XYZ file of C-alpha atoms in Angstrom:
412
model
C -17.111 3.722 -4.127
C -14.292 5.027 -6.176
C -14.381 4.816 -9.983
C -12.554 1.874 -11.474
C -11.660 3.693 -14.645
C -8.571 5.307 -13.140
C -7.178 2.148 -11.775
C -4.111 0.610 -13.413
C -4.656 -2.854 -12.125
C -5.741 -5.463 -14.648
C -8.345 -8.038 -13.502
C -6.755 -10.653 -11.239
C -9.054 -13.700 -11.580
C -7.141 -15.908 -9.154
C -7.820 -13.433 -6.310
C -11.291 -12.603 -7.447
C -12.218 -16.280 -7.466
C -10.843 -16.706 -3.937
C -12.795 -13.717 -2.674
C -15.977 -14.805 -4.538
C -15.798 -18.282 -3.006
C -16.191 -16.680 0.414
C -18.730 -14.073 -0.348
C -21.491 -13.921 2.220
C -19.711 -16.688 4.325
C -19.365 -15.989 8.038
C -15.598 -15.763 8.020
C -13.298 -12.679 8.031
C -11.405 -12.152 4.838
C -7.881 -10.918 5.667
C -6.057 -9.625 2.549
C -2.414 -9.074 3.078
C 0.475 -7.817 0.971
C 3.164 -5.103 0.603
C 1.907 -1.520 0.080
C 0.806 -0.809 -3.560
C 0.620 -4.359 -4.615
C -3.038 -3.940 -5.524
C -5.057 -4.756 -2.434
C -7.190 -1.656 -2.503
C -7.972 -1.880 -6.157
C -8.662 -5.561 -5.801
C -11.313 -4.631 -3.109
C -12.878 -2.107 -5.553
C -12.956 -4.680 -8.323
C -14.637 -7.090 -5.936
C -17.143 -4.409 -4.853
C -18.054 -3.792 -8.458
C -18.521 -7.549 -8.853
C -20.822 -7.572 -5.877
C -22.787 -4.679 -7.308
C -22.994 -6.012 -10.890
C -23.299 -9.660 -10.409
C -24.868 -10.060 -6.978
C -26.969 -6.869 -7.193
C -25.710 -5.585 -3.796
C -26.608 -1.930 -3.506
C -24.171 0.789 -2.287
C -25.967 1.293 0.965
C -25.099 -2.272 2.012
C -21.448 -1.650 1.543
C -19.388 0.143 4.173
C -15.944 1.131 2.715
C -13.289 2.640 4.879
C -9.697 3.496 3.936
C -7.708 4.185 7.081
C -4.835 5.628 5.114
C -6.962 8.624 4.123
C -6.625 11.783 6.364
C -10.431 12.250 6.461
C -10.667 8.874 8.232
C -8.015 9.764 10.885
C -10.710 9.796 13.582
C -11.510 6.208 12.788
C -7.968 5.041 13.716
C -9.408 4.260 17.237
C -11.190 1.048 17.923
C -14.365 2.519 19.492
C -14.747 5.121 16.808
C -14.243 2.584 14.033
C -16.653 0.153 15.699
C -19.346 2.743 16.100
C -18.968 4.078 12.539
C -19.666 0.597 11.108
C -22.480 -0.127 13.533
C -24.209 3.072 12.433
C -24.184 1.887 8.810
C -25.360 -1.695 9.145
C -28.580 -2.556 7.355
C -30.827 -4.376 9.702
C -32.034 -7.823 8.438
C -29.686 -7.825 5.418
C -26.089 -8.666 4.827
C -23.792 -5.626 5.053
C -20.403 -5.924 3.389
C -17.775 -4.118 5.460
C -14.396 -3.246 3.894
C -11.593 -1.840 6.107
C -8.436 -0.911 4.172
C -5.092 -0.819 6.050
C -6.816 -1.881 9.170
C -3.560 -1.982 11.154
C -3.599 1.825 11.313
C -6.440 1.488 13.866
C -5.170 1.072 17.392
C -6.799 -2.012 18.889
C -8.447 -3.037 15.630
C -8.511 -6.592 16.826
C -11.258 -5.834 19.297
C -13.335 -3.920 16.860
C -13.027 -6.672 14.217
C -13.969 -9.374 16.680
C -17.086 -7.358 17.837
C -18.241 -6.696 14.385
C -17.773 -10.397 13.472
C -20.129 -11.291 16.244
C -22.961 -9.083 14.615
C -25.382 -11.197 12.458
C -25.375 -10.194 8.752
C -21.880 -8.661 8.766
C -19.500 -9.817 5.994
C -16.008 -8.583 6.869
C -13.065 -7.792 4.607
C -9.892 -6.190 6.016
C -6.582 -5.453 4.345
C -3.144 -4.690 5.826
C 0.380 -4.115 4.732
C 1.868 -5.575 7.770
C 2.311 -9.263 8.579
C 1.475 -8.487 12.201
C -2.087 -8.555 10.939
C -1.736 -12.263 11.026
C 0.157 -12.358 14.393
C -0.176 -15.201 16.783
C -2.250 -12.945 19.150
C -4.745 -12.165 16.369
C -4.765 -15.728 15.253
C -5.691 -16.861 18.772
C -8.345 -14.202 19.081
C -10.025 -15.026 15.802
C -9.037 -18.639 15.645
C -11.177 -20.506 13.008
C -12.931 -17.257 12.027
C -10.732 -15.818 9.274
C -9.110 -16.808 5.967
C -5.915 -15.132 4.732
C -5.714 -14.055 1.170
C -2.120 -13.025 0.380
C -1.750 -10.692 -2.543
C 1.444 -10.192 -4.421
C 2.820 -7.644 -7.031
C 2.227 -8.671 -10.636
C 3.325 -11.987 -11.863
C 5.067 -11.928 -15.182
C 1.858 -13.116 -16.841
C -0.044 -10.247 -15.289
C 2.756 -7.748 -16.203
C 2.636 -8.865 -19.832
C -1.056 -8.429 -19.919
C -0.878 -4.911 -18.358
C 1.798 -3.958 -20.954
C -0.499 -5.263 -23.719
C 2.090 -7.639 -25.092
C 0.942 -9.418 -28.162
C 0.564 -13.194 -27.736
C 3.795 -14.955 -28.458
C 5.937 -11.842 -27.930
C 5.628 -11.709 -24.020
C 9.221 -12.945 -23.701
C 10.605 -9.652 -25.000
C 9.254 -8.027 -21.843
C 10.935 -10.362 -19.429
C 14.242 -8.318 -19.088
C 12.008 -5.228 -18.305
C 10.181 -7.238 -15.668
C 13.378 -8.461 -14.148
C 14.610 -4.806 -13.843
C 11.438 -3.025 -12.750
C 9.355 -5.759 -11.057
C 5.612 -5.951 -10.805
C 4.045 -3.132 -8.871
C 0.737 -2.614 -10.816
C 1.066 1.147 -11.254
C 4.639 0.774 -12.536
C 3.404 -1.115 -15.579
C 1.727 2.132 -16.801
C 4.931 4.197 -16.568
C 7.544 4.351 -19.399
C 10.083 6.792 -18.082
C 12.888 5.343 -15.932
C 12.990 8.396 -13.816
C 9.315 8.219 -13.127
C 9.724 4.477 -12.298
C 12.490 5.214 -9.858
C 10.481 7.999 -8.273
C 7.528 5.694 -7.765
C 9.608 2.928 -6.207
C 11.320 5.487 -3.950
C 7.863 6.663 -2.798
C 6.866 3.114 -1.906
C 10.101 2.359 -0.084
C 9.929 5.609 2.017
C 6.277 5.080 2.910
C 6.918 1.546 4.104
C 9.979 2.559 6.127
C 8.188 5.527 7.720
C 4.506 4.452 8.097
C 4.810 0.676 8.495
C 8.056 0.452 10.360
C 9.342 3.678 12.002
C 6.010 5.074 13.191
C 4.538 1.626 14.085
C 7.490 0.372 16.033
C 8.998 3.704 17.235
C 12.315 3.111 15.394
C 14.797 5.768 16.392
C 17.900 4.457 14.635
C 16.753 4.771 11.000
C 20.265 4.706 9.545
C 20.775 1.159 10.993
C 17.390 0.053 9.708
C 18.175 1.328 6.241
C 21.630 -0.348 6.218
C 20.069 -3.646 7.194
C 17.467 -3.384 4.426
C 20.244 -2.507 1.969
C 22.166 -5.535 3.160
C 19.204 -7.901 2.683
C 18.453 -6.570 -0.740
C 22.093 -6.994 -1.760
C 22.084 -10.561 -0.588
C 18.840 -12.053 -1.702
C 18.988 -15.705 -2.179
C 22.107 -16.095 0.165
C 22.141 -17.931 3.467
C 22.801 -15.241 6.086
C 22.767 -15.054 9.836
C 22.157 -12.317 12.395
C 25.761 -12.672 13.397
C 26.901 -12.159 9.790
C 24.803 -9.022 9.272
C 25.815 -7.467 12.651
C 29.503 -8.201 11.946
C 29.231 -6.494 8.514
C 27.641 -3.444 10.067
C 30.166 -3.194 12.839
C 33.008 -3.612 10.325
C 31.414 -0.596 8.456
C 31.448 1.525 11.477
C 27.904 1.047 12.805
C 27.547 -0.058 16.376
C 24.708 -2.543 16.749
C 23.859 -5.819 18.455
C 22.414 -8.974 17.222
C 19.198 -8.265 19.112
C 18.752 -5.069 17.199
C 19.473 -6.696 13.989
C 16.922 -9.423 14.805
C 14.286 -6.776 15.746
C 14.865 -4.792 12.516
C 14.765 -7.757 10.281
C 11.502 -8.658 11.946
C 10.121 -5.164 11.251
C 11.173 -5.378 7.522
C 9.569 -8.778 7.105
C 6.373 -7.720 9.002
C 6.136 -4.764 6.585
C 6.450 -7.380 3.800
C 9.548 -5.871 2.114
C 11.006 -9.260 2.495
C 9.995 -12.941 2.911
C 12.042 -15.488 4.763
C 12.895 -19.028 3.607
C 14.081 -21.479 6.318
C 15.649 -24.905 5.921
C 12.940 -27.579 5.370
C 14.459 -29.885 7.856
C 14.564 -27.428 10.815
C 12.004 -27.166 13.579
C 11.316 -24.823 16.428
C 14.237 -23.114 18.083
C 16.691 -24.355 15.368
C 15.035 -21.916 12.933
C 15.939 -19.003 15.140
C 19.661 -19.770 15.163
C 20.457 -21.192 11.717
C 21.206 -19.030 8.614
C 18.180 -18.271 6.502
C 17.418 -16.789 3.011
C 15.544 -13.523 2.448
C 13.734 -12.663 -0.754
C 12.420 -9.359 -1.812
C 8.636 -9.014 -2.097
C 9.290 -7.243 -5.443
C 12.497 -7.410 -7.431
C 12.003 -3.900 -8.887
C 12.112 -2.497 -5.358
C 15.114 -4.596 -4.644
C 16.992 -3.312 -7.690
C 16.078 0.271 -6.869
C 17.459 0.092 -3.344
C 20.513 -2.022 -4.137
C 21.391 0.018 -7.176
C 22.161 -0.862 -10.784
C 25.718 -1.850 -9.949
C 24.209 -4.586 -7.691
C 22.132 -6.131 -10.338
C 22.558 -9.853 -10.214
C 20.406 -11.571 -12.771
C 20.859 -15.016 -11.346
C 19.662 -14.090 -7.833
C 16.920 -11.893 -9.316
C 15.691 -14.818 -11.359
C 15.737 -16.961 -8.198
C 13.760 -14.334 -6.468
C 11.187 -14.253 -9.219
C 10.699 -18.012 -9.129
C 10.359 -17.922 -5.313
C 7.548 -15.364 -5.501
C 5.801 -17.311 -8.303
C 5.811 -20.460 -6.202
C 4.298 -18.577 -3.345
C 1.583 -17.086 -5.660
C 0.696 -20.642 -6.716
C 0.197 -21.641 -3.129
C 3.402 -23.444 -2.303
C 5.324 -23.288 0.941
C 8.795 -22.616 -0.016
C 11.874 -23.774 1.898
C 15.678 -23.937 1.448
C 16.758 -27.548 0.946
C 19.730 -29.490 1.927
C 20.684 -32.799 0.274
C 23.783 -35.096 0.152
C 24.907 -32.935 -2.803
C 24.640 -29.766 -0.826
C 22.124 -26.875 -0.866
C 19.200 -26.940 -3.208
C 17.575 -23.604 -3.936
C 14.024 -24.652 -3.059
C 11.862 -27.327 -1.633
C 8.305 -26.430 -2.619
C 5.460 -28.116 -0.836
C 1.660 -27.886 -1.487
C -0.461 -30.292 0.553
C 1.152 -33.635 -0.067
C 2.981 -32.654 -3.186
C 6.694 -31.861 -2.807
C 9.385 -30.950 -5.369
C 13.057 -29.999 -5.363
C 13.994 -26.982 -7.522
C 17.300 -25.428 -8.780
C 17.252 -22.055 -10.532
C 20.029 -20.919 -12.852
C 20.047 -18.198 -15.547
C 21.722 -20.568 -18.019
C 23.260 -24.024 -17.909
C 24.700 -24.141 -21.390
C 28.163 -24.448 -19.899
C 28.534 -28.187 -18.937
C 30.434 -27.211 -15.700
C 27.549 -24.929 -14.607
C 25.038 -27.724 -15.409
C 26.962 -30.276 -13.449
C 27.235 -27.979 -10.495
C 23.441 -27.293 -10.528
C 22.517 -31.011 -10.978
C 24.903 -32.168 -8.206
C 22.474 -30.442 -5.704
C 19.858 -33.071 -6.462
C 22.051 -35.942 -5.306
C 20.510 -37.798 -2.403
C 16.982 -36.526 -3.053
C 14.309 -39.043 -1.988
C 13.560 -41.500 -4.696
C 10.597 -40.591 -6.782
C 10.516 -36.955 -5.678
C 10.279 -34.655 -8.788
C 13.382 -32.477 -9.401
C 13.258 -29.467 -11.678
C 15.954 -27.202 -13.133
C 14.358 -23.817 -14.053
C 16.514 -21.635 -16.396
C 16.192 -18.979 -19.008
C 17.618 -21.353 -21.665
C 15.171 -21.937 -24.485
C 16.448 -25.328 -25.505
C 16.624 -28.139 -22.930
C 20.128 -29.229 -22.022
C 21.253 -32.782 -22.413
C 22.309 -35.212 -19.785
C 19.834 -34.139 -17.167
C 19.662 -37.614 -15.504
C 15.905 -37.539 -14.769
C 15.861 -33.890 -13.692
C 13.287 -32.045 -15.777
C 14.277 -28.723 -17.437
C 11.766 -25.885 -17.273
C 12.065 -22.648 -19.214
C 11.308 -19.865 -16.767
C 9.322 -17.602 -19.211
C 7.111 -20.477 -20.475
C 6.431 -21.548 -16.912
C 5.669 -18.001 -15.649
C 3.290 -17.554 -18.621
C 1.520 -20.851 -17.739
C 2.444 -22.561 -21.025
C 4.506 -24.979 -19.039
C 2.137 -26.463 -16.440
C 4.935 -27.750 -14.319
C 4.409 -26.840 -10.627
C 0.977 -25.242 -11.585
């Protein structure tokens, strides 16, 4: 196993606890997330935990990173399958870790066969949402658990930047600008940070999209990505995007736009939020919102002149809700659109996000979105204001920094 000393990632207990809860259980652990969000390092931290706390020796761990050139031969299902079989320890549990498994053609068959072997504890990671495609879900139905991994939360970022307790808020503008890729927290130079983000972006476009889906029209793909980054948090439709491209001199079709958006979301550059009240085919035709999987990557691609602190703040809240296990939708009420309807099991909440509501007109506009919400359903207004505004009419004010740091336990 690789040494942990060189890794920039701080311990991430919420993910480690999730993995530890399934250690040794006969279920495939599928760890998903955008490239460089920390999946590989999380596996190494987990492997160290197995070794130190569970006394699992190295010979009972099979670790394969399919991104490495020396493992190129294993990007074929039979070769991968045989490689693992040759290293299983008879009569004892062997822990098998396959990183970036989607790089193996036909990996589903190899994973299914390995799962059927007694004493095999399987962990796979992937940077593409197709890892959890309906086809794979059908093949492995009831035999896997997904563990989504995100870039650093603000709390994790403050820890990685060694912020003294009580002074974390000073780092929030930095977090809004550069986002939460773990390695980025170790860099101080803006040029180095930009180069790092550019490397991630190009790798995803080439490896996870262009090569995987044989994309030939890269300029159109890039323009669509730029459009989505420039319109995070806004309701947009395929027709709107294709119209914008055509008016800019790019010939395209709605079908192409749909396909390319699917590729971008599969590669987890974006997440999609649909209206809470829509079902089935309606979701395919109605406008949706798209959020960046990391705001630093969004800012890098959109450019400094496109920095929109209000929408960036909304994006950060969206990601945090997902980290905390909520399903997040766009809401519609009698008062209009509400930023989010967040649902976790039987709990549901309506949420508006605004950078500041110190102006009474802004406050009234944000509060009007809650009109017509179901009686008794919690409503929250999340802002960067440190003092709670007056006249909230039963809507609870939440300071975003206190909430992100866990000091405000609202929507925990």
